[in-house]
Amino acid sequence: MNPAPIEIIGALLFGVALIHTFSTKYFEQLAHTHPAHAGIWHFLGEVEVVFGFWAMILVIMMLITDGRQAAISYLDRQSFTEPMFVFAVMVISGSRPILQFAMLCVKTLAQLIPWQQGKAFYFVTLSFVPMLGSFITEPAAMTLAGLILLERYYSREISTRLKYATLGVLFVNISIGGTMTSFAAPPVLMVAGKWGWDSIFMFTTFGWKAAIAVLVNALAATILFQRELSGLKKAERSAHADVPLLVILAHVLFLAAVVVFAHHPVVFIGLLLFFLGFTHAYERYQDRLILREGLLVAFFLAGLVVLGGQQKWWLQPLLVDMDSTVLFFGATLLTAITDNAALTYLGSLLEGTSAEFRYSLVAGAVTGGGLTVIANAPNPAGFSILKGSFKDEAIHPLGLLAAALPPTVTAILAFQLL
C-alpha cells in the first residue's frame, strides 16, 4: 500500500529529529555565539526537547494538509500512558526517602562482597538495581540508579571514560534487566497480553539469560575501572537528617501503588497528586523533587509517540521480510533509531507469527535498548539525571554508542547462545 503524504512527511520529520538528537551540541554552541537569541538555542539544545518539538511540527503539518479534525483524531488515537507513568514514577522514586532506602539496600548488599567499598557499591548499583527493574519497572530502576550514581560517583572527580562506560552499561542493563517479569519492560508490556506471555514464561525464556548478561556487564566494568573505583575516598555521610521509617514506608507504598496501576492514568496521576501533598506536609524530609526533569522526559516520550505513529508504513513490512536470526539483529539495530516498545508493538500487529519470530523480535529489541537515548523509554530519565556531570552538560551520542556496544555484545551472546 502506498503511504499517504502525511506518512511520508512523518518519516522525513522523524529522520530530521534523529539528526537533531545527534546535533544538540551545535545548538549549545550557537547559544554562546549568538547571545541575543541564546534562549531558543538552549531550548533546541536540550535532547529531551527534540522529539516533542518535531512532533509539534508534524501536528502543524497535519493541520495544513488534512485539517483540524484529522490532526485531533490522530492525537486521540495515540496512547500517552507511558509518558505520564514515567513522569509519575520519576518524581516519586527520585524523592529523598526512596533514594535513602535504595542506598541502604545497595550498601547492605555491597557489604556482603569482599571488595573495597567503592568497587562493591558500584557493582551492586549496576547489577542489583537494573534487575530490580523487573519488579518496580524499568523507569523507576533507571531513576534510582541514576541518582545513586550521581551522588556516589558522577558528582565526584572521576574520569570521562568511567562516566561513559558506566552510562553504557547502565542503559543496556536496565533494558535487559526488566525482562524477568511481563509488566516491567515497555517492549515486553506491548506484546505480553496479546501473545499470552506471563512472568513465569518471561523468566524461563528471557529473564535468566538477561540476569547473566547483567552480572557479566557489571563485573566487567568494575574490573576494568577497579583502580579508579578503589581510589575514591569513602563517601561522606549526608548532612540531611535521617528520614523516619514511617515516611519511608509511605513513599514506598506510593511507589508500589503507582506501579500496580501503571496502566490506569486516572489512578496513578491521582496518587501522584496525593504524593505531592504528602511531601509538602513533610518537606523537612524532602529534597527538591525532580519535577522539571520528569516533565522534560515525559515531553520527549510523548513526542516519540506522536512521531512514531507515522512510521508503521515502512517499519512493519521491513520486519515481515526478516527470518528469525536476521530479525534479532535487525531489531537490535532498528531499536537504536526508533524505540524498542514501538518496534515490538508493530510486530505484535502481525498475525500468525511463529514463536521464533516473537522471541527474536523482543530479544533484539531489549538488546539494542542501550545504544541511544531514544532506544528505550527509561533512557531519557537517566540521561536527564546524569548529563549535568559531563563536560558542557552534554552527553555525546557517539560516546554513548561506543560505551554501550561492549555490553550490547554481551546481551547478544546471552540471548543467542544460552
CSV table of C-alpha atoms in Angstrom, one decimal:
chain,number,residue,atom,x,y,z
A,1,MET,CA,0.0,0.0,0.0
A,2,ASN,CA,1.3,3.4,-1.0
A,3,PRO,CA,2.0,5.7,2.0
A,4,ALA,CA,-0.2,8.8,2.5
A,5,PRO,CA,1.5,12.2,2.1
A,6,ILE,CA,1.4,12.8,5.8
A,7,GLU,CA,3.1,9.5,6.5
A,8,ILE,CA,6.0,10.5,4.2
A,9,ILE,CA,6.2,13.8,6.0
A,10,GLY,CA,6.2,12.0,9.3
A,11,ALA,CA,9.1,9.7,8.2
A,12,LEU,CA,11.1,12.7,7.0
A,13,LEU,CA,10.4,14.6,10.2
A,14,PHE,CA,11.4,11.5,12.2
A,15,GLY,CA,14.7,11.4,10.3
A,16,VAL,CA,15.3,15.1,11.0
A,17,ALA,CA,14.6,14.5,14.7
A,18,LEU,CA,17.2,11.8,14.7
A,19,ILE,CA,19.8,14.1,13.1
A,20,HIS,CA,18.8,16.8,15.6
A,21,THR,CA,19.4,14.4,18.5
A,22,PHE,CA,23.0,14.0,17.4
A,23,SER,CA,23.4,17.7,16.8
A,24,THR,CA,22.3,19.2,20.1
A,25,LYS,CA,25.8,20.3,21.0
A,26,TYR,CA,25.8,22.5,17.9
A,27,PHE,CA,22.8,24.4,19.2
A,28,GLU,CA,24.5,24.9,22.5
A,29,GLN,CA,27.5,26.4,20.6
A,30,LEU,CA,25.0,28.7,18.8
A,31,ALA,CA,23.7,29.9,22.2
A,32,HIS,CA,27.2,31.1,23.1
A,33,THR,CA,28.0,32.7,19.8
A,34,HIS,CA,24.6,34.4,19.4
A,35,PRO,CA,23.7,35.5,22.9
A,36,ALA,CA,20.8,37.7,21.7
A,37,HIS,CA,18.8,34.5,21.0
A,38,ALA,CA,20.5,32.2,23.5
A,39,GLY,CA,17.2,31.1,24.9
A,40,ILE,CA,15.9,29.5,21.8
A,41,TRP,CA,19.2,27.8,21.0
A,42,HIS,CA,19.4,26.5,24.6
A,43,PHE,CA,15.9,25.2,24.2
A,44,LEU,CA,16.8,23.4,20.9
A,45,GLY,CA,20.0,22.1,22.5
A,46,GLU,CA,18.0,20.1,25.1
A,47,VAL,CA,17.9,16.4,24.0
A,48,GLU,CA,14.6,15.9,25.9
A,49,VAL,CA,13.0,18.7,23.8
A,50,VAL,CA,13.9,17.3,20.3
A,51,PHE,CA,11.1,14.8,19.6
A,52,GLY,CA,8.5,16.9,21.3
A,53,PHE,CA,9.5,19.9,19.1
A,54,TRP,CA,9.4,17.9,15.8
A,55,ALA,CA,6.1,16.2,16.9
A,56,MET,CA,4.7,19.7,17.1
A,57,ILE,CA,5.9,20.4,13.6
A,58,LEU,CA,4.2,17.2,12.5
A,59,VAL,CA,0.9,18.2,14.1
A,60,ILE,CA,1.1,21.6,12.4
A,61,MET,CA,1.7,19.8,9.0
A,62,MET,CA,-1.4,17.7,9.7
A,63,LEU,CA,-3.4,20.8,10.3
A,64,ILE,CA,-2.3,22.2,7.0
A,65,THR,CA,-2.6,19.1,4.9
A,66,ASP,CA,-5.5,17.1,6.5
A,67,GLY,CA,-7.4,19.7,8.6
A,68,ARG,CA,-8.1,20.2,12.3
A,69,GLN,CA,-10.3,17.2,12.8
A,70,ALA,CA,-7.8,14.8,11.3
A,71,ALA,CA,-5.0,16.1,13.5
A,72,ILE,CA,-7.0,15.9,16.6
A,73,SER,CA,-8.3,12.4,15.8
A,74,TYR,CA,-4.7,11.3,15.2
A,75,LEU,CA,-3.6,12.6,18.6
A,76,ASP,CA,-6.6,11.0,20.3
A,77,ARG,CA,-5.6,7.6,18.8
A,78,GLN,CA,-2.2,7.7,20.4
A,79,SER,CA,-1.6,6.4,23.9
A,80,PHE,CA,0.2,8.8,26.2
A,81,THR,CA,0.0,6.5,29.3
A,82,GLU,CA,3.7,5.6,29.2
A,83,PRO,CA,5.0,9.3,29.2
A,84,MET,CA,2.6,10.1,32.1
A,85,PHE,CA,3.6,7.0,34.0
A,86,VAL,CA,7.3,7.7,33.6
A,87,PHE,CA,6.8,11.3,34.9
A,88,ALA,CA,4.9,10.0,38.0
A,89,VAL,CA,7.4,7.2,38.8
A,90,MET,CA,10.4,9.5,38.3
A,91,VAL,CA,9.1,12.1,40.7
A,92,ILE,CA,8.2,9.5,43.4
A,93,SER,CA,11.3,7.3,43.0
A,94,GLY,CA,13.6,10.4,42.9
A,95,SER,CA,12.5,11.6,46.3
A,96,ARG,CA,14.9,11.6,49.2
A,97,PRO,CA,13.1,8.9,51.3
A,98,ILE,CA,13.1,6.4,48.4
A,99,LEU,CA,16.7,7.2,47.5
A,100,GLN,CA,17.8,6.9,51.1
A,101,PHE,CA,16.1,3.5,51.3
A,102,ALA,CA,17.6,2.3,48.0
A,103,MET,CA,21.1,3.5,49.1
A,104,LEU,CA,20.7,1.5,52.3
A,105,CYS,CA,19.7,-1.6,50.3
A,106,VAL,CA,22.7,-1.2,47.9
A,107,LYS,CA,25.1,-0.6,50.8
A,108,THR,CA,23.9,-3.7,52.7
A,109,LEU,CA,24.4,-5.9,49.6
A,110,ALA,CA,27.8,-4.3,48.9
A,111,GLN,CA,29.0,-5.2,52.4
A,112,LEU,CA,28.4,-8.9,51.6
A,113,ILE,CA,31.0,-8.7,48.8
A,114,PRO,CA,34.6,-8.9,50.0
A,115,TRP,CA,35.8,-5.9,47.9
A,116,GLN,CA,36.7,-2.3,48.7
A,117,GLN,CA,33.6,-0.2,49.2
A,118,GLY,CA,33.8,1.8,46.1
A,119,LYS,CA,34.1,-1.3,43.9
A,120,ALA,CA,31.4,-3.3,45.7
A,121,PHE,CA,28.9,-0.4,45.7
A,122,TYR,CA,29.5,0.3,42.0
A,123,PHE,CA,29.0,-3.4,41.1
A,124,VAL,CA,25.7,-3.7,43.1
A,125,THR,CA,24.4,-0.5,41.6
A,126,LEU,CA,24.9,-1.7,38.0
A,127,SER,CA,23.6,-5.2,38.7
A,128,PHE,CA,21.1,-5.3,41.5
A,129,VAL,CA,19.2,-2.1,40.6
A,130,PRO,CA,18.7,-2.9,36.9
A,131,MET,CA,17.3,-6.4,37.9
A,132,LEU,CA,15.1,-4.7,40.5
A,133,GLY,CA,13.6,-3.0,37.5
A,134,SER,CA,11.7,-6.3,36.8
A,135,PHE,CA,9.6,-5.6,39.9
A,136,ILE,CA,9.5,-1.8,40.3
A,137,THR,CA,9.5,-1.1,36.5
A,138,GLU,CA,12.4,0.0,34.4
A,139,PRO,CA,11.8,3.8,34.6
A,140,ALA,CA,11.8,3.6,38.4
A,141,ALA,CA,15.0,1.5,38.4
A,142,MET,CA,16.7,3.9,36.0
A,143,THR,CA,15.8,6.9,38.2
A,144,LEU,CA,17.1,5.2,41.3
A,145,ALA,CA,20.3,4.0,39.6
A,146,GLY,CA,20.9,7.4,38.1
A,147,LEU,CA,20.5,9.3,41.4
A,148,ILE,CA,22.7,6.7,43.2
A,149,LEU,CA,25.4,7.0,40.6
A,150,LEU,CA,25.1,10.8,40.6
A,151,GLU,CA,25.6,11.0,44.4
A,152,ARG,CA,28.3,8.4,44.8
A,153,TYR,CA,30.3,8.7,41.6
A,154,TYR,CA,29.3,11.3,39.0
A,155,SER,CA,29.4,14.2,41.5
A,156,ARG,CA,33.0,13.4,42.3
A,157,GLU,CA,36.2,13.6,40.3
A,158,ILE,CA,36.0,10.6,38.1
A,159,SER,CA,37.3,10.2,34.5
A,160,THR,CA,35.2,10.9,31.5
A,161,ARG,CA,36.0,7.3,30.4
A,162,LEU,CA,34.4,5.9,33.5
A,163,LYS,CA,31.4,8.2,33.1
A,164,TYR,CA,30.6,7.0,29.6
A,165,ALA,CA,31.4,3.3,30.3
A,166,THR,CA,29.1,3.4,33.3
A,167,LEU,CA,26.3,5.0,31.3
A,168,GLY,CA,26.6,2.5,28.5
A,169,VAL,CA,26.4,-0.5,31.0
A,170,LEU,CA,23.6,1.2,32.9
A,171,PHE,CA,21.4,1.7,29.8
A,172,VAL,CA,22.0,-1.8,28.5
A,173,ASN,CA,21.5,-3.5,31.9
A,174,ILE,CA,18.2,-1.6,32.5
A,175,SER,CA,16.9,-2.5,29.1
A,176,ILE,CA,17.5,-6.3,29.6
A,177,GLY,CA,17.2,-6.3,33.4
A,178,GLY,CA,13.4,-5.7,33.2
A,179,THR,CA,12.7,-9.0,31.3
A,180,MET,CA,12.2,-11.2,34.3
A,181,THR,CA,8.6,-10.3,34.5
A,182,SER,CA,5.9,-9.5,32.0
A,183,PHE,CA,5.0,-6.0,33.2
A,184,ALA,CA,8.2,-4.0,33.9
A,185,ALA,CA,9.9,-3.5,30.5
A,186,PRO,CA,8.0,-1.4,27.9
A,187,PRO,CA,8.8,-3.6,24.9
A,188,VAL,CA,7.6,-6.7,26.8
A,189,LEU,CA,4.5,-5.0,28.0
A,190,MET,CA,3.5,-4.2,24.4
A,191,VAL,CA,3.2,-7.9,23.5
A,192,ALA,CA,2.7,-9.9,26.7
A,193,GLY,CA,-1.0,-9.7,26.8
A,194,LYS,CA,-1.6,-10.5,23.1
A,195,TRP,CA,0.9,-13.3,23.0
A,196,GLY,CA,0.0,-14.8,26.4
A,197,TRP,CA,3.4,-14.2,28.0
A,198,ASP,CA,3.2,-14.3,31.8
A,199,SER,CA,6.1,-13.7,34.3
A,200,ILE,CA,7.0,-17.4,34.5
A,201,PHE,CA,7.4,-17.5,30.8
A,202,MET,CA,9.4,-14.3,30.8
A,203,PHE,CA,11.8,-15.6,33.4
A,204,THR,CA,12.3,-19.0,31.9
A,205,THR,CA,12.7,-17.7,28.3
A,206,PHE,CA,14.4,-14.3,28.8
A,207,GLY,CA,15.0,-13.4,32.4
A,208,TRP,CA,17.7,-15.8,33.5
A,209,LYS,CA,19.7,-15.1,30.4
A,210,ALA,CA,19.3,-11.4,31.0
A,211,ALA,CA,20.5,-11.8,34.6
A,212,ILE,CA,23.7,-13.5,33.5
A,213,ALA,CA,24.4,-10.7,31.0
A,214,VAL,CA,23.7,-8.0,33.6
A,215,LEU,CA,26.1,-9.6,36.1
A,216,VAL,CA,28.8,-10.0,33.4
A,217,ASN,CA,28.5,-6.4,32.3
A,218,ALA,CA,28.6,-5.0,35.8
A,219,LEU,CA,31.5,-7.2,36.7
A,220,ALA,CA,33.5,-6.3,33.6
A,221,ALA,CA,33.0,-2.6,34.2
A,222,THR,CA,34.0,-3.0,37.8
A,223,ILE,CA,37.2,-4.9,37.0
A,224,LEU,CA,38.1,-2.6,34.1
A,225,PHE,CA,37.9,0.5,36.4
A,226,GLN,CA,38.8,-1.1,39.7
A,227,ARG,CA,41.9,1.1,40.3
A,228,GLU,CA,39.9,4.3,39.8
A,229,LEU,CA,37.0,3.0,41.9
A,230,SER,CA,39.2,1.8,44.7
A,231,GLY,CA,41.0,5.2,44.8
A,232,LEU,CA,37.7,7.0,45.5
A,233,LYS,CA,37.5,8.2,49.1
A,234,LYS,CA,34.8,6.9,51.3
A,235,ALA,CA,31.6,8.8,50.7
A,236,GLU,CA,30.9,11.4,53.3
A,237,ARG,CA,27.7,11.0,55.3
A,238,SER,CA,24.9,13.2,54.0
A,239,ALA,CA,24.2,16.3,56.1
A,240,HIS,CA,20.4,15.6,55.8
A,241,ALA,CA,18.6,14.2,58.8
A,242,ASP,CA,17.7,10.6,58.5
A,243,VAL,CA,14.1,10.1,57.2
A,244,PRO,CA,11.8,8.4,59.7
A,245,LEU,CA,10.8,4.9,58.9
A,246,LEU,CA,7.1,5.8,58.6
A,247,VAL,CA,7.8,8.4,56.0
A,248,ILE,CA,10.0,6.0,54.0
A,249,LEU,CA,7.2,3.4,54.2
A,250,ALA,CA,4.6,5.9,53.0
A,251,HIS,CA,6.9,6.7,50.0
A,252,VAL,CA,7.4,3.0,49.2
A,253,LEU,CA,3.6,2.5,49.3
A,254,PHE,CA,3.1,5.4,46.9
A,255,LEU,CA,5.7,4.0,44.6
A,256,ALA,CA,4.2,0.5,44.8
A,257,ALA,CA,0.7,1.7,44.1
A,258,VAL,CA,1.8,3.7,41.1
A,259,VAL,CA,3.5,0.6,39.7
A,260,VAL,CA,0.4,-1.6,40.3
A,261,PHE,CA,-1.8,0.9,38.5
A,262,ALA,CA,0.7,1.7,35.8
A,263,HIS,CA,-1.9,1.2,33.0
A,264,HIS,CA,-4.5,3.5,34.6
A,265,PRO,CA,-3.5,7.2,34.3
A,266,VAL,CA,-6.6,8.4,36.2
A,267,VAL,CA,-5.4,6.4,39.2
A,268,PHE,CA,-1.6,6.9,39.2
A,269,ILE,CA,-1.9,10.7,38.4
A,270,GLY,CA,-4.3,10.9,41.4
A,271,LEU,CA,-1.8,9.1,43.5
A,272,LEU,CA,1.0,11.5,42.3
A,273,LEU,CA,-1.1,14.4,43.4
A,274,PHE,CA,-1.7,12.9,46.9
A,275,PHE,CA,2.1,12.2,47.0
A,276,LEU,CA,2.9,15.9,46.3
A,277,GLY,CA,0.6,16.9,49.1
A,278,PHE,CA,2.3,14.4,51.4
A,279,THR,CA,5.8,15.7,50.6
A,280,HIS,CA,4.6,19.2,51.3
A,281,ALA,CA,3.4,18.1,54.7
A,282,TYR,CA,6.8,16.5,55.5
A,283,GLU,CA,9.0,18.9,53.5
A,284,ARG,CA,11.8,18.8,56.1
A,285,TYR,CA,12.5,15.2,54.9
A,286,GLN,CA,12.5,16.1,51.2
A,287,ASP,CA,14.9,17.4,48.7
A,288,ARG,CA,13.8,19.2,45.5
A,289,LEU,CA,11.5,16.9,43.6
A,290,ILE,CA,12.7,16.3,40.1
A,291,LEU,CA,9.5,17.7,38.5
A,292,ARG,CA,11.3,19.6,35.7
A,293,GLU,CA,13.4,16.6,34.7
A,294,GLY,CA,10.3,14.4,34.8
A,295,LEU,CA,8.3,16.7,32.7
A,296,LEU,CA,11.1,17.0,30.1
A,297,VAL,CA,11.4,13.2,29.9
A,298,ALA,CA,7.6,12.9,29.5
A,299,PHE,CA,7.7,15.5,26.8
A,300,PHE,CA,10.4,13.6,25.0
A,301,LEU,CA,8.5,10.3,25.2
A,302,ALA,CA,5.2,11.9,24.1
A,303,GLY,CA,7.0,13.4,21.1
A,304,LEU,CA,8.3,9.9,20.3
A,305,VAL,CA,4.8,8.5,20.5
A,306,VAL,CA,3.4,11.1,18.1
A,307,LEU,CA,6.3,10.8,15.5
A,308,GLY,CA,6.5,7.0,15.9
A,309,GLY,CA,2.8,6.6,15.0
A,310,GLN,CA,3.7,7.6,11.4
A,311,GLN,CA,6.4,5.0,10.9
A,312,LYS,CA,4.3,1.9,10.7
A,313,TRP,CA,4.1,2.0,6.8
A,314,TRP,CA,7.8,1.3,6.4
A,315,LEU,CA,8.8,-0.5,9.7
A,316,GLN,CA,6.2,-3.2,9.6
A,317,PRO,CA,6.9,-4.5,6.1
A,318,LEU,CA,10.6,-4.4,7.0
A,319,LEU,CA,10.0,-6.8,10.0
A,320,VAL,CA,7.9,-9.2,7.9
A,321,ASP,CA,10.6,-9.9,5.4
A,322,MET,CA,13.2,-11.0,8.0
A,323,ASP,CA,13.9,-14.6,9.2
A,324,SER,CA,14.4,-15.1,13.0
A,325,THR,CA,18.2,-14.6,13.0
A,326,VAL,CA,18.1,-11.5,10.7
A,327,LEU,CA,15.2,-10.2,12.7
A,328,PHE,CA,17.1,-10.4,16.0
A,329,PHE,CA,20.0,-8.3,14.7
A,330,GLY,CA,17.6,-6.1,12.7
A,331,ALA,CA,15.5,-5.4,15.8
A,332,THR,CA,18.7,-4.6,17.7
A,333,LEU,CA,19.8,-2.1,15.1
A,334,LEU,CA,16.3,-0.6,14.5
A,335,THR,CA,15.8,-0.1,18.2
A,336,ALA,CA,18.7,2.4,18.2
A,337,ILE,CA,16.8,4.7,15.8
A,338,THR,CA,13.2,4.1,16.9
A,339,ASP,CA,12.1,2.9,20.3
A,340,ASN,CA,12.0,-0.8,21.3
A,341,ALA,CA,8.5,-0.6,22.6
A,342,ALA,CA,7.2,0.9,19.3
A,343,LEU,CA,9.1,-1.8,17.5
A,344,THR,CA,7.6,-4.7,19.4
A,345,TYR,CA,4.1,-3.1,19.2
A,346,LEU,CA,4.3,-3.1,15.4
A,347,GLY,CA,5.5,-6.7,15.5
A,348,SER,CA,2.5,-7.7,17.7
A,349,LEU,CA,0.1,-6.4,15.0
A,350,LEU,CA,1.3,-9.1,12.6
A,351,GLU,CA,-0.9,-12.2,12.6
A,352,GLY,CA,0.3,-15.8,12.6
A,353,THR,CA,3.9,-15.1,13.7
A,354,SER,CA,5.9,-18.0,14.9
A,355,ALA,CA,7.5,-18.5,18.4
A,356,GLU,CA,10.9,-17.9,16.9
A,357,PHE,CA,9.8,-14.6,15.3
A,358,ARG,CA,8.4,-13.4,18.6
A,359,TYR,CA,11.5,-14.4,20.6
A,360,SER,CA,13.8,-12.8,18.1
A,361,LEU,CA,11.8,-9.5,17.9
A,362,VAL,CA,11.7,-9.0,21.7
A,363,ALA,CA,15.2,-10.2,22.4
A,364,GLY,CA,16.6,-8.0,19.7
A,365,ALA,CA,14.5,-5.0,20.9
A,366,VAL,CA,15.7,-5.2,24.5
A,367,THR,CA,19.3,-6.0,23.5
A,368,GLY,CA,19.6,-2.7,21.5
A,369,GLY,CA,17.9,-0.7,24.2
A,370,GLY,CA,21.1,0.9,25.5
A,371,LEU,CA,22.6,2.1,22.2
A,372,THR,CA,21.0,5.6,22.1
A,373,VAL,CA,18.9,7.8,24.3
A,374,ILE,CA,15.7,7.1,22.3
A,375,ALA,CA,16.2,3.3,22.2
A,376,ASN,CA,14.4,2.6,25.5
A,377,ALA,CA,11.8,4.6,27.3
A,378,PRO,CA,13.7,4.9,30.6
A,379,ASN,CA,16.9,6.1,28.9
A,380,PRO,CA,15.9,9.8,28.9
A,381,ALA,CA,15.4,9.6,32.6
A,382,GLY,CA,19.0,8.5,33.2
A,383,PHE,CA,20.2,11.0,30.6
A,384,SER,CA,18.4,13.9,32.3
A,385,ILE,CA,19.8,13.0,35.8
A,386,LEU,CA,23.4,12.5,34.8
A,387,LYS,CA,24.0,14.9,31.9
A,388,GLY,CA,25.0,17.7,34.2
A,389,SER,CA,28.1,15.8,35.2
A,390,PHE,CA,29.5,15.8,31.7
A,391,LYS,CA,31.5,18.5,30.0
A,392,ASP,CA,29.2,21.3,28.8
A,393,GLU,CA,26.4,19.4,30.4
A,394,ALA,CA,26.1,17.3,27.3
A,395,ILE,CA,26.4,13.5,26.7
A,396,HIS,CA,27.7,12.9,23.2
A,397,PRO,CA,25.5,10.4,21.3
A,398,LEU,CA,28.6,8.7,19.7
A,399,GLY,CA,30.2,8.5,23.1
A,400,LEU,CA,27.2,6.7,24.5
A,401,LEU,CA,27.0,4.4,21.4
A,402,ALA,CA,30.7,3.4,21.8
A,403,ALA,CA,30.2,2.8,25.5
A,404,ALA,CA,27.1,0.7,25.0
A,405,LEU,CA,28.5,-1.6,22.3
A,406,PRO,CA,30.5,-4.0,24.6
A,407,PRO,CA,27.6,-4.6,27.0
A,408,THR,CA,25.3,-4.9,24.0
A,409,VAL,CA,27.6,-7.7,22.6
A,410,THR,CA,27.3,-9.5,25.9
A,411,ALA,CA,23.5,-9.3,25.7
A,412,ILE,CA,23.6,-10.6,22.1
A,413,LEU,CA,25.7,-13.6,23.2
A,414,ALA,CA,23.3,-14.3,26.2
A,415,PHE,CA,20.2,-14.3,24.1
A,416,GLN,CA,21.6,-16.1,21.1
A,417,LEU,CA,23.9,-18.7,22.7
A,418,LEU,CA,22.4,-19.6,26.1
